[in-house]
XYZ file of N, CA and C in Angstrom:
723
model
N 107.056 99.968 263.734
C 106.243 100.701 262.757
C 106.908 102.008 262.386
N 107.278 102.720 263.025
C 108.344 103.782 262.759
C 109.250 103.797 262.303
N 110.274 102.682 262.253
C 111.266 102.572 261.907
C 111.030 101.946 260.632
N 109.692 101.027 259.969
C 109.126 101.354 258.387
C 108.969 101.988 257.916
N 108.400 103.087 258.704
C 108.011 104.091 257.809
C 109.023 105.306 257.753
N 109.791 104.913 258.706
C 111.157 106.113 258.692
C 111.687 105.737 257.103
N 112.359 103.817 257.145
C 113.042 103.707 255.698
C 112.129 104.415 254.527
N 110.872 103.849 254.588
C 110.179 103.804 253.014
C 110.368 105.531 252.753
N 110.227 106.461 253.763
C 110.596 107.937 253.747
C 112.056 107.676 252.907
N 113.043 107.803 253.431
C 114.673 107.451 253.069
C 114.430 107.201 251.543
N 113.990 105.708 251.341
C 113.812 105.520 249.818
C 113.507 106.529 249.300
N 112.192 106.724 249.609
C 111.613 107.866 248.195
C 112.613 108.887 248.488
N 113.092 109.487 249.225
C 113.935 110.648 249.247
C 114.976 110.364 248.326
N 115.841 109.202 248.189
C 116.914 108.716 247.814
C 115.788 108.347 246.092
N 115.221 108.412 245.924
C 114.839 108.069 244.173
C 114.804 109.361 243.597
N 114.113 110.490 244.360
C 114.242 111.605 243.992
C 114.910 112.884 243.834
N 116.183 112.396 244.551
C 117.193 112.870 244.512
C 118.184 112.784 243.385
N 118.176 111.198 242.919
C 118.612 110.292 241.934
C 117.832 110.129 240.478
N 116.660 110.665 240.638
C 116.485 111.246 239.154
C 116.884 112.256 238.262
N 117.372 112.039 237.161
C 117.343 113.202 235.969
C 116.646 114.371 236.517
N 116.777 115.467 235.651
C 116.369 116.617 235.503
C 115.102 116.530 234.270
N 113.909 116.703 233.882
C 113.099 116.322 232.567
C 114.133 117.426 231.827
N 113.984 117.025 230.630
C 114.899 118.044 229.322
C 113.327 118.888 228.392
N 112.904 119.737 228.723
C 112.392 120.135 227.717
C 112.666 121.044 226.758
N 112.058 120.412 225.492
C 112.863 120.811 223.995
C 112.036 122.370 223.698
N 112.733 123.074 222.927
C 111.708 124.050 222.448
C 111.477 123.766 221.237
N 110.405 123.970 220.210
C 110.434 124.271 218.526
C 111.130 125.108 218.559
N 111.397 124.492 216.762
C 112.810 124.823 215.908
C 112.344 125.845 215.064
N 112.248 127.526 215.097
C 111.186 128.114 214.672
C 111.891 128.623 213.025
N 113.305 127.833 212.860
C 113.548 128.114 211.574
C 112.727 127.401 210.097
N 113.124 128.261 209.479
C 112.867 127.603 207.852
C 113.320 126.400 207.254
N 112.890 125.591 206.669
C 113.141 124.179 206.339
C 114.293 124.608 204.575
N 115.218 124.206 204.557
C 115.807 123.834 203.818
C 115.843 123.118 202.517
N 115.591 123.272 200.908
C 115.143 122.153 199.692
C 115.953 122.438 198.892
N 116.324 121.248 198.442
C 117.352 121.230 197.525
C 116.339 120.804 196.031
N 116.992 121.469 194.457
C 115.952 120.750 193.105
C 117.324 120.286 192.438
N 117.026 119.181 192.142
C 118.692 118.704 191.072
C 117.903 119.071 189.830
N 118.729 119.761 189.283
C 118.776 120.248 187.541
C 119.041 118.964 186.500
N 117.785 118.384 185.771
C 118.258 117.881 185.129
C 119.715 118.034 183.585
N 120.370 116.635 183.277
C 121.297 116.598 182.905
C 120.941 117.060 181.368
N 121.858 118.010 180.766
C 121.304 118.059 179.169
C 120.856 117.064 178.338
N 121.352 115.860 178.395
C 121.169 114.530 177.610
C 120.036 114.430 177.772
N 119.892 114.097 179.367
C 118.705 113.491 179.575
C 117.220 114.684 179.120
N 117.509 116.300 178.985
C 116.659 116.787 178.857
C 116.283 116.742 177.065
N 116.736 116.500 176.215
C 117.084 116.495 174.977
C 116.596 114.780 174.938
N 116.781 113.960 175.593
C 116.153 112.348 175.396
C 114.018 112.900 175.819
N 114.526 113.692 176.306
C 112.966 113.991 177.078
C 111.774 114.513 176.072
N 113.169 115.654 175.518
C 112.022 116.730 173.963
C 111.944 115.278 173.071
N 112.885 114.428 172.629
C 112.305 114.313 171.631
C 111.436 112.938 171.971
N 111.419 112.420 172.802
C 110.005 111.315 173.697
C 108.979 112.040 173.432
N 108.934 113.230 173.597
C 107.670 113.814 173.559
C 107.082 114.165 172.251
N 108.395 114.243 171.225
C 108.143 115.090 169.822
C 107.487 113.700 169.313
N 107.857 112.648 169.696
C 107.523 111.760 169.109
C 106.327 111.105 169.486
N 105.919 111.097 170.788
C 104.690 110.773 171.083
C 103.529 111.814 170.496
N 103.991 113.037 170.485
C 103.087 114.263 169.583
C 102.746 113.662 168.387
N 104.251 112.903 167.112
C 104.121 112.524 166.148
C 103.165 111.605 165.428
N 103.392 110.446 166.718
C 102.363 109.705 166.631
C 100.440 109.547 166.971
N 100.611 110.518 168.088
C 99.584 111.041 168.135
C 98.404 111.015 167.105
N 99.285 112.644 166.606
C 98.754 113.104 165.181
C 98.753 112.023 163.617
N 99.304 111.614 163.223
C 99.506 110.249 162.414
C 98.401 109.496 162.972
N 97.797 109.282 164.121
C 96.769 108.260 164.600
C 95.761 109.088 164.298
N 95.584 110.135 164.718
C 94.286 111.025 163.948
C 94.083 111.115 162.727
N 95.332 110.976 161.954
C 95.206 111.404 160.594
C 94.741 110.182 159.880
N 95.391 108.681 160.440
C 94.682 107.637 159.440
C 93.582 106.944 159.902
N 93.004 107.672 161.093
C 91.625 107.282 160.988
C 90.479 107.431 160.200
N 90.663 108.526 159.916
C 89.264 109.465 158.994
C 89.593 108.566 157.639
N 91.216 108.410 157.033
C 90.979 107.544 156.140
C 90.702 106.563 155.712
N 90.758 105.902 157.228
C 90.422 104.269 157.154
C 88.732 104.594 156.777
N 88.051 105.154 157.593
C 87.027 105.088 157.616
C 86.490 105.771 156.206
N 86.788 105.987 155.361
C 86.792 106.551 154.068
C 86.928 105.326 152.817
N 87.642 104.623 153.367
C 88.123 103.226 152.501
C 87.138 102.452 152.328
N 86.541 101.665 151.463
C 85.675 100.926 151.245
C 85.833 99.983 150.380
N 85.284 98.735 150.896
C 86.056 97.325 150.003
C 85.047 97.277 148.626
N 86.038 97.474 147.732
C 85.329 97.245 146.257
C 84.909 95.746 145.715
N 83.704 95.489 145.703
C 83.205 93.784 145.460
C 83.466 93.918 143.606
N 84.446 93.303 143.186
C 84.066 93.081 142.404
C 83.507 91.790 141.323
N 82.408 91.563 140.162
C 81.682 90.564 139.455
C 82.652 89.401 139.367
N 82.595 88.123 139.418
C 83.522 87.293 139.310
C 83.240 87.251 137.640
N 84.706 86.847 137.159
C 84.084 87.129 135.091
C 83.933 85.568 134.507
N 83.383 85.383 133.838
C 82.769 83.896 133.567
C 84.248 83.444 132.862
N 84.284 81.731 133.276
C 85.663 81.284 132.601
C 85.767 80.842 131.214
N 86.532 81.372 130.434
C 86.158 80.849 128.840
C 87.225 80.086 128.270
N 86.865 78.866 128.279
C 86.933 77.903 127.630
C 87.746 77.807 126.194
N 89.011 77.615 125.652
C 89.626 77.596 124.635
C 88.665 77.058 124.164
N 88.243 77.280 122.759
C 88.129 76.120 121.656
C 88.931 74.854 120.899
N 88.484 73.768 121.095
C 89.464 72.638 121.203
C 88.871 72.552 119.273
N 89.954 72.925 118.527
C 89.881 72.273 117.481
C 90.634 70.792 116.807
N 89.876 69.983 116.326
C 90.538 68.733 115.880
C 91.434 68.810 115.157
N 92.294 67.874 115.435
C 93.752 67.888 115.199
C 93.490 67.389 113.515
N 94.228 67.874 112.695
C 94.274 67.612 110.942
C 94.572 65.815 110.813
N 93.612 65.625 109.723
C 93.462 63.563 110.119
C 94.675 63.593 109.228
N 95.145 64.367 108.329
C 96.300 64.281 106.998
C 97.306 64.991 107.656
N 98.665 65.533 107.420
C 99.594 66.299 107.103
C 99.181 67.115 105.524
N 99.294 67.954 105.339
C 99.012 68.367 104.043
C 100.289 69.669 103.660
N 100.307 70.048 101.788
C 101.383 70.550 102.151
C 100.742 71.953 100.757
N 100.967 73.075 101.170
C 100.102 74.343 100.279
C 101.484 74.374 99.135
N 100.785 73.986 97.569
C 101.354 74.141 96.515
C 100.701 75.155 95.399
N 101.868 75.931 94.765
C 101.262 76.649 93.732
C 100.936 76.120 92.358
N 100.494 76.575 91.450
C 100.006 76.203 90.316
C 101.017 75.452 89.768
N 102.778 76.196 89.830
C 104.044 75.205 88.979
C 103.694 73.922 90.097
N 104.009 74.077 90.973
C 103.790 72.721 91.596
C 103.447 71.677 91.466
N 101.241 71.775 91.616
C 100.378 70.997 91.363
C 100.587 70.565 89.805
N 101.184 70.979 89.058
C 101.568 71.156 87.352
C 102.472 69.804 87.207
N 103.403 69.968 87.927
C 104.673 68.945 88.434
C 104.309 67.580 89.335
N 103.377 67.811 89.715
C 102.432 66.555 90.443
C 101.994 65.977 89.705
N 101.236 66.024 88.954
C 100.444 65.520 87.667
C 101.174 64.200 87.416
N 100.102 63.085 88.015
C 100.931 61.511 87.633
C 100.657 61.068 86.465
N 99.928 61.622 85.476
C 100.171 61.285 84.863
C 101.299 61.603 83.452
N 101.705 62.613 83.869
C 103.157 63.316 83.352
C 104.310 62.944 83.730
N 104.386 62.039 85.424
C 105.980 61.958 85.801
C 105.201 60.512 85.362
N 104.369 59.394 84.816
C 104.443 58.374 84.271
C 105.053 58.230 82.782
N 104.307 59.209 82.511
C 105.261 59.371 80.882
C 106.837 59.788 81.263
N 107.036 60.483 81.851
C 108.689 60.815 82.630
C 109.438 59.975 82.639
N 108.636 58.461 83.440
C 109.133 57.759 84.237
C 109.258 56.499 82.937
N 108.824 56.602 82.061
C 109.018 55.615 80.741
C 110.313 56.257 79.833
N 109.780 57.209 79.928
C 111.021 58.020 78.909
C 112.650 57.826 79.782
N 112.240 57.586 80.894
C 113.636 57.339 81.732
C 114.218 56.110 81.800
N 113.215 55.192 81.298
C 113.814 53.857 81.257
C 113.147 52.641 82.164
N 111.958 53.296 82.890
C 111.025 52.623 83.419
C 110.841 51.062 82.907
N 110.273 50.510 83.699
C 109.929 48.853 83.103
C 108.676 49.005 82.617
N 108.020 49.568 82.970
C 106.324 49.877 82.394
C 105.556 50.350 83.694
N 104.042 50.221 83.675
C 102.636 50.581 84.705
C 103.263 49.338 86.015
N 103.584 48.082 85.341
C 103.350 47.214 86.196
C 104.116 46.672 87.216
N 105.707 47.494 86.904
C 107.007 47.250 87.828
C 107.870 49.117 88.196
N 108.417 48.877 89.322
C 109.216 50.444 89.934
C 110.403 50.295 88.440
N 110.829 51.617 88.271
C 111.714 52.004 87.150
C 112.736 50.717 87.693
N 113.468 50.714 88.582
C 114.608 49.702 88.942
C 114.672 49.165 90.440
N 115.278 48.354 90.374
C 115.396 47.436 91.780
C 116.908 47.637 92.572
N 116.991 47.496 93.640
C 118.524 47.435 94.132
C 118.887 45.918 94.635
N 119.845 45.526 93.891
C 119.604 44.168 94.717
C 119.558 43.689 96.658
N 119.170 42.728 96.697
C 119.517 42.588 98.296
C 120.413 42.749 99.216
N 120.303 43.258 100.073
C 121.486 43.556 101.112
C 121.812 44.646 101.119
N 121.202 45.715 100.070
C 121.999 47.043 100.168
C 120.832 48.114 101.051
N 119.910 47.759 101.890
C 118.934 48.682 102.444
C 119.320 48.136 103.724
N 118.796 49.335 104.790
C 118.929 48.718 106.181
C 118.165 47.156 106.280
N 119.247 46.428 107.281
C 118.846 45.280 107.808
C 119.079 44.104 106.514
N 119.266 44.266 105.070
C 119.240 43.823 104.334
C 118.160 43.525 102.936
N 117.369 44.458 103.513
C 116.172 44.752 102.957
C 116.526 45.213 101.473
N 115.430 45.107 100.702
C 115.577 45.272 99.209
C 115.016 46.537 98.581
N 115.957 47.347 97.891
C 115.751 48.932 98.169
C 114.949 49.038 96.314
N 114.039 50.223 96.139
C 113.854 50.432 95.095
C 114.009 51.902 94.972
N 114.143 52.087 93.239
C 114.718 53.366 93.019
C 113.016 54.115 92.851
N 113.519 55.303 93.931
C 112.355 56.186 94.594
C 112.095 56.731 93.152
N 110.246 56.977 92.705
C 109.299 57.876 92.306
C 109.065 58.854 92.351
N 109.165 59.958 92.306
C 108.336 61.261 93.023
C 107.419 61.470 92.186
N 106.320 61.813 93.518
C 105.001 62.180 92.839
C 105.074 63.593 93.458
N 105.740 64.183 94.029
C 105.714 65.574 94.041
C 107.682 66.245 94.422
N 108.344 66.629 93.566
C 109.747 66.934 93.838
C 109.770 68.445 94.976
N 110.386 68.064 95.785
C 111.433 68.896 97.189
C 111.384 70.237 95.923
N 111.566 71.317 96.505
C 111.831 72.640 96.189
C 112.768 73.077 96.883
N 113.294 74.507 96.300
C 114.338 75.382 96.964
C 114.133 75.383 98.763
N 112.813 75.911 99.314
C 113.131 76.356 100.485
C 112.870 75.173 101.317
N 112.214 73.990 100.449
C 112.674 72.431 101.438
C 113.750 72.012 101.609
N 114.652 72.000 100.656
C 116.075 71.689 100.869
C 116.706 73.059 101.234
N 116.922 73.595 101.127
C 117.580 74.599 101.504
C 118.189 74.867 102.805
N 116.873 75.000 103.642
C 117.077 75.061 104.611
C 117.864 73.805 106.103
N 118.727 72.392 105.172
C 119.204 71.359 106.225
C 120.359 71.706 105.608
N 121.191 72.600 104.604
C 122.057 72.280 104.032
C 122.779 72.514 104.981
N 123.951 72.411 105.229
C 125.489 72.336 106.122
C 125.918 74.214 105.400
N 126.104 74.720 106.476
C 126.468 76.257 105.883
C 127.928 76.093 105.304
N 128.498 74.941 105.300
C 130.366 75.362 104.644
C 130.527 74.214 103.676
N 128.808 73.867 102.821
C 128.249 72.916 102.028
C 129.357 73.027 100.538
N 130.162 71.867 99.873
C 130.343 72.674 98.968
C 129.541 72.947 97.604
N 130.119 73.226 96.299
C 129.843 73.931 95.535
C 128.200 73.012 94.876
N 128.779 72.076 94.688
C 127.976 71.107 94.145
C 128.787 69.628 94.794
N 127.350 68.325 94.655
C 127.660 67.190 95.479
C 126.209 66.439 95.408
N 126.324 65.399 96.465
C 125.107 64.690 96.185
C 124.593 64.031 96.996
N 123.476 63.500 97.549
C 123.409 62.734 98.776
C 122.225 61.442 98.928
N 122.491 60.471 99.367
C 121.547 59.127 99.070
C 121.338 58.650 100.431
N 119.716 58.195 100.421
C 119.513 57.916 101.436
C 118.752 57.206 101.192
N 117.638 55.522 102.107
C 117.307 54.693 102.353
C 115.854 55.236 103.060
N 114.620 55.118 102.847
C 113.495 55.639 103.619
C 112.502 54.501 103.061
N 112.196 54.361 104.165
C 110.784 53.181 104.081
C 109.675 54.513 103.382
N 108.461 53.828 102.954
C 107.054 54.571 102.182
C 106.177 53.943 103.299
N 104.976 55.357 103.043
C 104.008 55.036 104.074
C 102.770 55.531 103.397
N 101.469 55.529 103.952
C 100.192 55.742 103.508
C 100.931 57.501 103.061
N 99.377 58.027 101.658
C 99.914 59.142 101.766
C 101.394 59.841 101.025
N 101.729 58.741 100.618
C 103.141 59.202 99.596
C 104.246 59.319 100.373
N 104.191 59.576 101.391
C 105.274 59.783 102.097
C 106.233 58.661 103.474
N 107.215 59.055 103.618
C 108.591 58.302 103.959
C 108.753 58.448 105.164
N 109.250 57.692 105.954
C 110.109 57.904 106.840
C 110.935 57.059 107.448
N 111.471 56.790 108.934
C 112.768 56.117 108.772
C 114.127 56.103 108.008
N 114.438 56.810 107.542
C 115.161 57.523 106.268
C 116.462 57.438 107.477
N 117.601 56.722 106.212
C 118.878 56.495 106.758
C 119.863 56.842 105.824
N 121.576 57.439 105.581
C 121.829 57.912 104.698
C 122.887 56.631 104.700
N 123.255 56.346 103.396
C 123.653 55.694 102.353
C 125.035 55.796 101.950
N 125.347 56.993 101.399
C 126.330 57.752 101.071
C 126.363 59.207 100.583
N 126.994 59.457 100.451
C 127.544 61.464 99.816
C 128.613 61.326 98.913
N 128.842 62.856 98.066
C 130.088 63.105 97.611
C 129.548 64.410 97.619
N 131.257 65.184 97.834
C 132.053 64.634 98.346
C 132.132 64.157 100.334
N 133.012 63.045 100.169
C 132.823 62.574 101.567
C 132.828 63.383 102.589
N 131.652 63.386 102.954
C 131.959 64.252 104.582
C 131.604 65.356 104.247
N 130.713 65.680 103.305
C 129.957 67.376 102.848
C 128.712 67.155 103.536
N 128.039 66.196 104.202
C 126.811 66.903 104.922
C 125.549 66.434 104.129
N 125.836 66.220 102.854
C 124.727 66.190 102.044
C 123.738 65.129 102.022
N 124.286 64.000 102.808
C 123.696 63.018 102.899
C 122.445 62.905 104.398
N 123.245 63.767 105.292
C 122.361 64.125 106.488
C 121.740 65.277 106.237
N 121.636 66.139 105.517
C 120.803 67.080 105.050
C 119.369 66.264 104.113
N 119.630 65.631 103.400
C 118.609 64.879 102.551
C 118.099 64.211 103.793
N 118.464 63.592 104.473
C 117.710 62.802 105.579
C 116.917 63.479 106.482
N 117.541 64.789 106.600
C 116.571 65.339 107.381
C 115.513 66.213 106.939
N 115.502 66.481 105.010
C 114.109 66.990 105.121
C 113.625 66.023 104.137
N 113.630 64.898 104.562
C 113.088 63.790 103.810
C 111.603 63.482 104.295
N 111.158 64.612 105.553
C 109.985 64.053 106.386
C 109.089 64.855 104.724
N 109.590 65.914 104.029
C 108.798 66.472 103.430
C 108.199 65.922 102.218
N 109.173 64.871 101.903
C 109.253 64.500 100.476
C 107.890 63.565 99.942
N 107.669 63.646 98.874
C 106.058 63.094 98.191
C 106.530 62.059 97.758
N 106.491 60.564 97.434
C 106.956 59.525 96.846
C 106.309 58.892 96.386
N 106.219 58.292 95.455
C 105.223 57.118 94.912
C 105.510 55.403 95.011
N 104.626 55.134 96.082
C 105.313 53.541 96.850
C 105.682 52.526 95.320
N 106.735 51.918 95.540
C 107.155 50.919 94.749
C 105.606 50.101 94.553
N 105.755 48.962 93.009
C 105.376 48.681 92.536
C 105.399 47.101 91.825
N 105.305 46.124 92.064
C 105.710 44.960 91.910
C 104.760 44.129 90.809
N 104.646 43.869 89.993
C 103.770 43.392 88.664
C 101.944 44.103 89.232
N 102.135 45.271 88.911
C 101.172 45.999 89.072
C 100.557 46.547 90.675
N 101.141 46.067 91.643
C 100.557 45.756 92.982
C 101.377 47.178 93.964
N 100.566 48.037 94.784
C 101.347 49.024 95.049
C 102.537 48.222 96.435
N 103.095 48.273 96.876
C 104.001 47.918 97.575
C 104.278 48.946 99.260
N 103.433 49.625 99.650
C 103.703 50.523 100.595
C 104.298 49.472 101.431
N 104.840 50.276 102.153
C 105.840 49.649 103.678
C 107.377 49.580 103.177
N 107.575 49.162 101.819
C 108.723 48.913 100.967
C 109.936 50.205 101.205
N 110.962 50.028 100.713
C 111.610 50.535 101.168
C 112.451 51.054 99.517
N 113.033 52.539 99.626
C 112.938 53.488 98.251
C 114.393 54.114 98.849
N 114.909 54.082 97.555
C 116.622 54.805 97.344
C 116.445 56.232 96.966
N 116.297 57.245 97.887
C 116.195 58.269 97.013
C 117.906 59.186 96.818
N 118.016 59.882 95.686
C 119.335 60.285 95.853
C 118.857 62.190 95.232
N 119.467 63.012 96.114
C 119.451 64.337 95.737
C 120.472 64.935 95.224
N 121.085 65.456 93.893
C 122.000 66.522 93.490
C 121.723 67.767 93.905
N 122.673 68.448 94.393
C 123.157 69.518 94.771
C 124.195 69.973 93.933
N 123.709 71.408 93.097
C 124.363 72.244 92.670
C 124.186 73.789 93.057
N 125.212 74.860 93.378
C 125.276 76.253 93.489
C 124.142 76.606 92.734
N 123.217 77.581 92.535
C 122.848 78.567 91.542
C 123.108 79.689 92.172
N 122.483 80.537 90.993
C 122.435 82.050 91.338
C 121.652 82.498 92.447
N 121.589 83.598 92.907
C 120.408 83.680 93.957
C 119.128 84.059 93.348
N 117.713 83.416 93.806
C 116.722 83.439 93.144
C 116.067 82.212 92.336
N 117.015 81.680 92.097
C 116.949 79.805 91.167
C 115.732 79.498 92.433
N 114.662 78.601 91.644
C 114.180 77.844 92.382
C 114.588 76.328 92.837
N 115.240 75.645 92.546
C 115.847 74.577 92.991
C 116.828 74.943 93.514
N 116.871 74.480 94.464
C 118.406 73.629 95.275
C 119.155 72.461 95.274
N 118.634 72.039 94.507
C 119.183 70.413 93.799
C 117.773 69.675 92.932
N 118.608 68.698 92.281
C 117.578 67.742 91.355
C 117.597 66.558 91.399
């Protein structure tokens, strides 16, 4: 028993011998140390104007409020829809003549005309063309007028480098109404002056009196008309005869 309790003595002597020393610390009774980093010019100059601009907008948001709220949607009347007036289309072609004109119309003046010219009488066309000389072979008669073309009807198809004087013939079926169409040209002089496609083309205007066969009118028939072309002065009312 002694000699236990002698060692366990020994030990503890020997642990406490063999410990450290405790270290105690004192406070550190100095001042703490802070550093401020200076911002970079760029970045302080990116900073003003973030801000100038959020100011900008700001204000701009104040300012178009009051106007919105100021704005007010204008209703306006819907306007009633109006309707063109549909006028009927003319059942005729018709054509505005002056007094010489209607004077020159007068059938019963281009009948006396038309005797004095060599006519066959009331009951046949002044002359016949024989067969074969109309389109298709058709049998042409020498055209009537019950109302003659004027200056500014012809006038206006002539060929501008037309010459002086010349002449032009053309082929036109008759239709209700006095008037022609289908109109084909025939011949000219001189060759190749135009005059013959000029007559054809204001042939839509021309007044005719349908051929005539032992008294019987003949519409559908088919009429030789031929136009002279001569120069006048300026002012002449014709442009050919």
């Amino acid at each position: 028993m002694l000699l236990a309790l002698l060692f366990n003595a020994l030990l503890l002597l020997a642990l406490l011998t063999l410990a450290p020393d405790p270290v105690i610390r004192l406070p550190d009774l100095r001042n703490p140390v802070t550093f401020e980093m200076a911002p970079a010019p760029k970045a302080e100059k990116a900073q003003s104007k973030a801000k100038k601009s959020e100011k900008k907008k700001s204000e701009k948001k104040k300012q178009e409020k009051p106007a919105q709220r100021q704005v007010q949607p204008v209703v306006r009347p819907n306007r009633p829809v109006v309707k063109p007036v549909e006028q009927p289309p003319s059942p005729l072609p018709f054509l505005v003549m002056d007094s010489q004109q209607l004077a020159s119309a007068d059938i019963g003046k281009m009948a006396k005309k038309g005797a004095a010219d060599g006519a066959t009488g009331p009951g046949n066309s002044a002359a016949v063309a024989g067969p074969g000389e109309g389109p298709g072979g058709v049998q042409l008669f020498d055209a009537e007028w019950y109302r003659r073309p004027n200056h500014a009807e012809l006038a206006g198809y002539l060929p501008v480098n037309a010459p002086a004087s010349g002449w032009g013939l053309v082929a036109c079926k008759t239709v209700d109404h006095y008037h022609v169409e289908n109109c084909q040209a025939l011949g000219e002089s001189p060759q190749g002056s135009g005059f013959a496609k000029a007559v054809r083309l204001a042939a839509w205007q021309f007044l005719v009196l349908p051929p005539r066969v032992n008294g019987k009118v003949m519409v559908g028939s088919w009429v030789r008309i031929r136009i002279d072309y001569t120069r006048s002065v300026a002012g002449a009312d014709d442009a050919g005869r």
